[in-house]
């Protein structure tokens, strides 16, 4: 991964997002599929389920689809420190999934669930390798810790948003800023009117006497 210090922190322009994703071995369509899989799983939770069900289902399906889509491309699973990630050894990148409050917003997204010591260590180790690579190199040095990028997804009844972001090293249980944020999916939906009543108008029914 090349140095990010000269690049804008938040990227929204479509061509720049595409270029940034390409360097990570990703594409807009891959991220969209992951985001919608996670959002769809969240929507499957019922009111009678445990209160953690929406977030847990979203996380499970997010991680699942990252791996289903990336493993055929040569990526591998990792569970180091009980942190679920998916790694490209060639690119020196590892991808994690995270439910956040609001993705692609003007402010940095906040993780819904707090991060632990293992997550902090992964980010810290990966950040050490952000800058030393030779210009133009896309292959990590032997023994280098993969740089952590997080697919951050937020979803509700009216929107699905996803960004691919590289967190800075942090000390507490919450991200403390990002080196770079690629805003990939920012879809909003208008409430759908129920036309069932309208469709019934004009229909004739036989009434039993």
Short mmCIF file of N, CA and C in Angstrom, two decimals, residues 59-145:
data_model
loop_
_atom_site.label_atom_id
_atom_site.label_comp_id
_atom_site.label_asym_id
_atom_site.label_seq_id
_atom_site.Cartn_x
_atom_site.Cartn_y
_atom_site.Cartn_z
N UNK A 59 -23.67 -7.89 11.14
CA UNK A 59 -22.24 -8.20 11.23
C UNK A 59 -21.94 -9.56 10.60
N UNK A 60 -22.73 -10.57 10.93
CA UNK A 60 -22.50 -11.92 10.40
C UNK A 60 -22.55 -11.91 8.88
N UNK A 61 -23.59 -11.31 8.33
CA UNK A 61 -23.74 -11.32 6.87
C UNK A 61 -22.72 -10.41 6.20
N UNK A 62 -22.31 -9.34 6.88
CA UNK A 62 -21.26 -8.49 6.32
C UNK A 62 -19.95 -9.24 6.21
N UNK A 63 -19.53 -9.89 7.29
CA UNK A 63 -18.30 -10.68 7.27
C UNK A 63 -18.41 -11.81 6.25
N UNK A 64 -19.55 -12.49 6.25
CA UNK A 64 -19.75 -13.61 5.33
C UNK A 64 -19.57 -13.18 3.89
N UNK A 65 -20.18 -12.07 3.51
CA UNK A 65 -20.12 -11.66 2.10
C UNK A 65 -18.76 -11.09 1.73
N UNK A 66 -18.06 -10.48 2.67
CA UNK A 66 -16.67 -10.09 2.38
C UNK A 66 -15.89 -11.32 1.95
N UNK A 67 -16.03 -12.40 2.70
CA UNK A 67 -15.25 -13.61 2.42
C UNK A 67 -15.75 -14.34 1.18
N UNK A 68 -17.06 -14.41 1.00
CA UNK A 68 -17.59 -15.08 -0.19
C UNK A 68 -17.13 -14.39 -1.47
N UNK A 69 -17.02 -13.07 -1.41
CA UNK A 69 -16.65 -12.32 -2.60
C UNK A 69 -15.13 -12.21 -2.80
N UNK A 70 -14.37 -12.21 -1.71
CA UNK A 70 -12.93 -11.98 -1.83
C UNK A 70 -12.09 -13.25 -1.86
N UNK A 71 -12.53 -14.31 -1.20
CA UNK A 71 -11.73 -15.54 -1.21
C UNK A 71 -11.50 -16.09 -2.63
N UNK A 72 -12.50 -16.05 -3.52
CA UNK A 72 -12.22 -16.50 -4.90
C UNK A 72 -11.16 -15.66 -5.61
N UNK A 73 -10.90 -14.45 -5.08
CA UNK A 73 -9.89 -13.56 -5.67
C UNK A 73 -8.52 -13.73 -5.02
N UNK A 74 -8.39 -14.73 -4.14
CA UNK A 74 -7.09 -15.00 -3.53
C UNK A 74 -6.92 -14.51 -2.11
N UNK A 75 -7.95 -13.92 -1.52
CA UNK A 75 -7.87 -13.48 -0.14
C UNK A 75 -8.05 -14.68 0.79
N UNK A 76 -7.68 -14.50 2.06
CA UNK A 76 -7.82 -15.58 3.05
C UNK A 76 -8.43 -15.04 4.34
N UNK A 77 -9.04 -15.94 5.12
CA UNK A 77 -9.62 -15.56 6.40
C UNK A 77 -8.54 -15.42 7.46
N UNK A 78 -8.80 -14.54 8.43
CA UNK A 78 -7.95 -14.44 9.61
C UNK A 78 -8.85 -14.23 10.83
N UNK A 79 -8.43 -14.86 11.95
CA UNK A 79 -9.12 -14.67 13.22
C UNK A 79 -8.11 -14.35 14.32
N UNK A 80 -7.03 -13.71 13.96
CA UNK A 80 -5.99 -13.35 14.92
C UNK A 80 -6.58 -12.47 16.00
N UNK A 81 -6.35 -12.84 17.26
CA UNK A 81 -6.88 -12.06 18.37
C UNK A 81 -8.38 -12.07 18.45
N UNK A 82 -9.02 -13.07 17.82
CA UNK A 82 -10.48 -13.17 17.76
C UNK A 82 -11.11 -12.00 17.01
N UNK A 83 -10.32 -11.35 16.16
CA UNK A 83 -10.84 -10.30 15.28
C UNK A 83 -11.02 -10.91 13.89
N UNK A 84 -12.26 -10.89 13.40
CA UNK A 84 -12.54 -11.47 12.08
C UNK A 84 -12.10 -10.51 10.99
N UNK A 85 -11.20 -10.95 10.14
CA UNK A 85 -10.78 -10.12 9.02
C UNK A 85 -10.51 -11.01 7.81
N UNK A 86 -10.32 -10.38 6.68
CA UNK A 86 -10.03 -11.08 5.43
C UNK A 86 -8.82 -10.41 4.81
N UNK A 87 -7.80 -11.20 4.48
CA UNK A 87 -6.47 -10.64 4.16
C UNK A 87 -6.04 -10.95 2.74
N UNK A 88 -5.46 -9.95 2.09
CA UNK A 88 -4.72 -10.15 0.84
C UNK A 88 -3.24 -10.03 1.16
N UNK A 89 -2.53 -11.16 1.13
CA UNK A 89 -1.10 -11.12 1.41
C UNK A 89 -0.35 -10.38 0.32
N UNK A 90 -0.85 -10.45 -0.91
CA UNK A 90 -0.19 -9.77 -2.02
C UNK A 90 -0.23 -8.26 -1.85
N UNK A 91 -1.39 -7.74 -1.44
CA UNK A 91 -1.55 -6.30 -1.31
C UNK A 91 -1.16 -5.78 0.07
N UNK A 92 -1.03 -6.67 1.05
CA UNK A 92 -0.74 -6.23 2.41
C UNK A 92 -1.91 -5.49 3.02
N UNK A 93 -3.13 -6.00 2.74
CA UNK A 93 -4.36 -5.35 3.20
C UNK A 93 -5.19 -6.37 3.96
N UNK A 94 -5.81 -5.94 5.05
CA UNK A 94 -6.83 -6.78 5.67
C UNK A 94 -8.10 -5.95 5.85
N UNK A 95 -9.23 -6.59 5.53
CA UNK A 95 -10.53 -5.94 5.55
C UNK A 95 -11.34 -6.46 6.73
N UNK A 96 -11.91 -5.55 7.50
CA UNK A 96 -12.83 -5.90 8.58
C UNK A 96 -14.19 -5.27 8.27
N UNK A 97 -15.23 -5.80 8.92
CA UNK A 97 -16.57 -5.24 8.78
C UNK A 97 -16.96 -4.54 10.07
N UNK A 98 -17.68 -3.41 9.94
CA UNK A 98 -18.09 -2.67 11.12
C UNK A 98 -19.44 -2.00 10.89
N UNK A 99 -20.41 -2.26 11.78
CA UNK A 99 -21.63 -1.46 11.80
C UNK A 99 -21.31 -0.12 12.45
N UNK A 100 -21.76 0.97 11.82
CA UNK A 100 -21.48 2.31 12.35
C UNK A 100 -22.77 3.11 12.44
N UNK A 101 -22.67 4.25 13.14
CA UNK A 101 -23.86 5.10 13.28
C UNK A 101 -24.27 5.69 11.95
N UNK A 102 -23.37 6.37 11.26
CA UNK A 102 -23.66 6.95 9.95
C UNK A 102 -22.40 6.86 9.09
N UNK A 103 -22.48 6.12 8.00
CA UNK A 103 -21.38 6.05 7.04
C UNK A 103 -21.54 7.16 6.00
N UNK A 104 -20.44 7.56 5.40
CA UNK A 104 -20.42 8.56 4.32
C UNK A 104 -20.94 9.92 4.76
N UNK A 105 -20.92 10.21 6.05
CA UNK A 105 -21.36 11.51 6.53
C UNK A 105 -20.21 12.50 6.61
N UNK A 106 -20.49 13.72 7.00
CA UNK A 106 -19.43 14.73 7.11
C UNK A 106 -18.50 14.47 8.29
N UNK A 107 -18.96 13.71 9.26
CA UNK A 107 -18.14 13.40 10.43
C UNK A 107 -17.71 11.94 10.39
N UNK A 108 -16.60 11.65 11.07
CA UNK A 108 -16.10 10.28 11.10
C UNK A 108 -17.16 9.34 11.69
N UNK A 109 -17.35 8.17 11.09
CA UNK A 109 -18.32 7.21 11.63
C UNK A 109 -17.85 6.65 12.96
N UNK A 110 -18.80 6.34 13.82
CA UNK A 110 -18.49 5.72 15.10
C UNK A 110 -19.01 4.29 15.11
N UNK A 111 -18.17 3.38 15.60
CA UNK A 111 -18.55 1.98 15.67
C UNK A 111 -19.71 1.80 16.64
N UNK A 112 -20.70 0.98 16.24
CA UNK A 112 -21.83 0.71 17.12
C UNK A 112 -21.36 -0.07 18.35
N UNK A 113 -20.50 -1.05 18.13
CA UNK A 113 -19.92 -1.80 19.24
C UNK A 113 -18.49 -1.35 19.46
N UNK A 114 -18.11 -1.18 20.71
CA UNK A 114 -16.76 -0.71 21.03
C UNK A 114 -15.69 -1.68 20.58
N UNK A 115 -14.50 -1.16 20.29
CA UNK A 115 -13.39 -1.99 19.84
C UNK A 115 -12.51 -2.38 21.03
N UNK A 116 -11.94 -3.57 20.94
CA UNK A 116 -11.12 -4.08 22.03
C UNK A 116 -9.63 -3.98 21.75
N UNK A 117 -8.85 -4.57 22.66
CA UNK A 117 -7.39 -4.48 22.58
C UNK A 117 -6.85 -5.12 21.31
N UNK A 118 -7.44 -6.25 20.89
CA UNK A 118 -6.94 -6.93 19.69
C UNK A 118 -7.15 -6.07 18.45
N UNK A 119 -8.30 -5.40 18.36
CA UNK A 119 -8.55 -4.50 17.23
C UNK A 119 -7.56 -3.35 17.22
N UNK A 120 -7.31 -2.78 18.41
CA UNK A 120 -6.34 -1.68 18.49
C UNK A 120 -4.97 -2.13 18.02
N UNK A 121 -4.56 -3.35 18.41
CA UNK A 121 -3.24 -3.85 18.04
C UNK A 121 -3.14 -4.07 16.53
N UNK A 122 -4.21 -4.63 15.93
CA UNK A 122 -4.19 -4.84 14.47
C UNK A 122 -4.00 -3.52 13.74
N UNK A 123 -4.77 -2.52 14.15
CA UNK A 123 -4.67 -1.21 13.50
C UNK A 123 -3.31 -0.60 13.72
N UNK A 124 -2.81 -0.68 14.94
CA UNK A 124 -1.51 -0.09 15.27
C UNK A 124 -0.39 -0.75 14.45
N UNK A 125 -0.40 -2.08 14.40
CA UNK A 125 0.64 -2.80 13.64
C UNK A 125 0.56 -2.47 12.16
N UNK A 126 -0.66 -2.40 11.63
CA UNK A 126 -0.82 -2.10 10.21
C UNK A 126 -0.41 -0.70 9.86
N UNK A 127 -0.69 0.25 10.76
CA UNK A 127 -0.33 1.64 10.49
C UNK A 127 1.18 1.84 10.41
N UNK A 128 1.93 0.97 11.07
CA UNK A 128 3.39 1.09 11.00
C UNK A 128 3.89 0.85 9.58
N UNK A 129 3.06 0.16 8.77
CA UNK A 129 3.49 -0.18 7.42
C UNK A 129 2.84 0.70 6.35
N UNK A 130 2.16 1.77 6.75
CA UNK A 130 1.48 2.62 5.77
C UNK A 130 2.46 3.37 4.88
N UNK A 131 3.60 3.76 5.43
CA UNK A 131 4.44 4.72 4.72
C UNK A 131 5.77 4.23 4.18
N UNK A 132 6.34 3.09 4.67
CA UNK A 132 7.70 2.76 4.25
C UNK A 132 7.83 2.12 2.87
N UNK A 133 6.73 1.81 2.19
CA UNK A 133 6.86 1.09 0.92
C UNK A 133 7.50 1.95 -0.16
N UNK A 134 8.17 1.30 -1.08
CA UNK A 134 8.75 2.01 -2.22
C UNK A 134 7.63 2.60 -3.07
N UNK A 135 7.84 3.78 -3.66
CA UNK A 135 6.81 4.39 -4.49
C UNK A 135 6.37 3.43 -5.60
N UNK A 136 5.05 3.32 -5.75
CA UNK A 136 4.51 2.47 -6.80
C UNK A 136 4.36 1.02 -6.41
N UNK A 137 4.93 0.62 -5.28
CA UNK A 137 4.83 -0.79 -4.87
C UNK A 137 3.45 -1.12 -4.38
N UNK A 138 2.90 -2.28 -4.81
CA UNK A 138 1.61 -2.74 -4.33
C UNK A 138 1.78 -4.03 -3.53
N UNK A 139 2.99 -4.40 -3.25
CA UNK A 139 3.24 -5.63 -2.51
C UNK A 139 3.89 -5.28 -1.18
N UNK A 140 3.34 -5.80 -0.10
CA UNK A 140 3.86 -5.48 1.22
C UNK A 140 5.20 -6.16 1.44
N UNK A 141 6.09 -5.54 2.23
CA UNK A 141 7.36 -6.18 2.55
C UNK A 141 7.13 -7.48 3.30
N UNK A 142 8.06 -8.42 3.16
CA UNK A 142 7.95 -9.70 3.85
C UNK A 142 7.87 -9.46 5.36
N UNK A 143 6.90 -10.08 6.00
CA UNK A 143 6.74 -9.94 7.44
C UNK A 143 5.98 -8.70 7.88
N UNK A 144 5.59 -7.85 6.93
CA UNK A 144 4.87 -6.63 7.30
C UNK A 144 3.46 -6.98 7.76
N UNK A 145 2.97 -6.24 8.74
CA UNK A 145 1.59 -6.42 9.19
C UNK A 145 0.66 -5.80 8.16
#
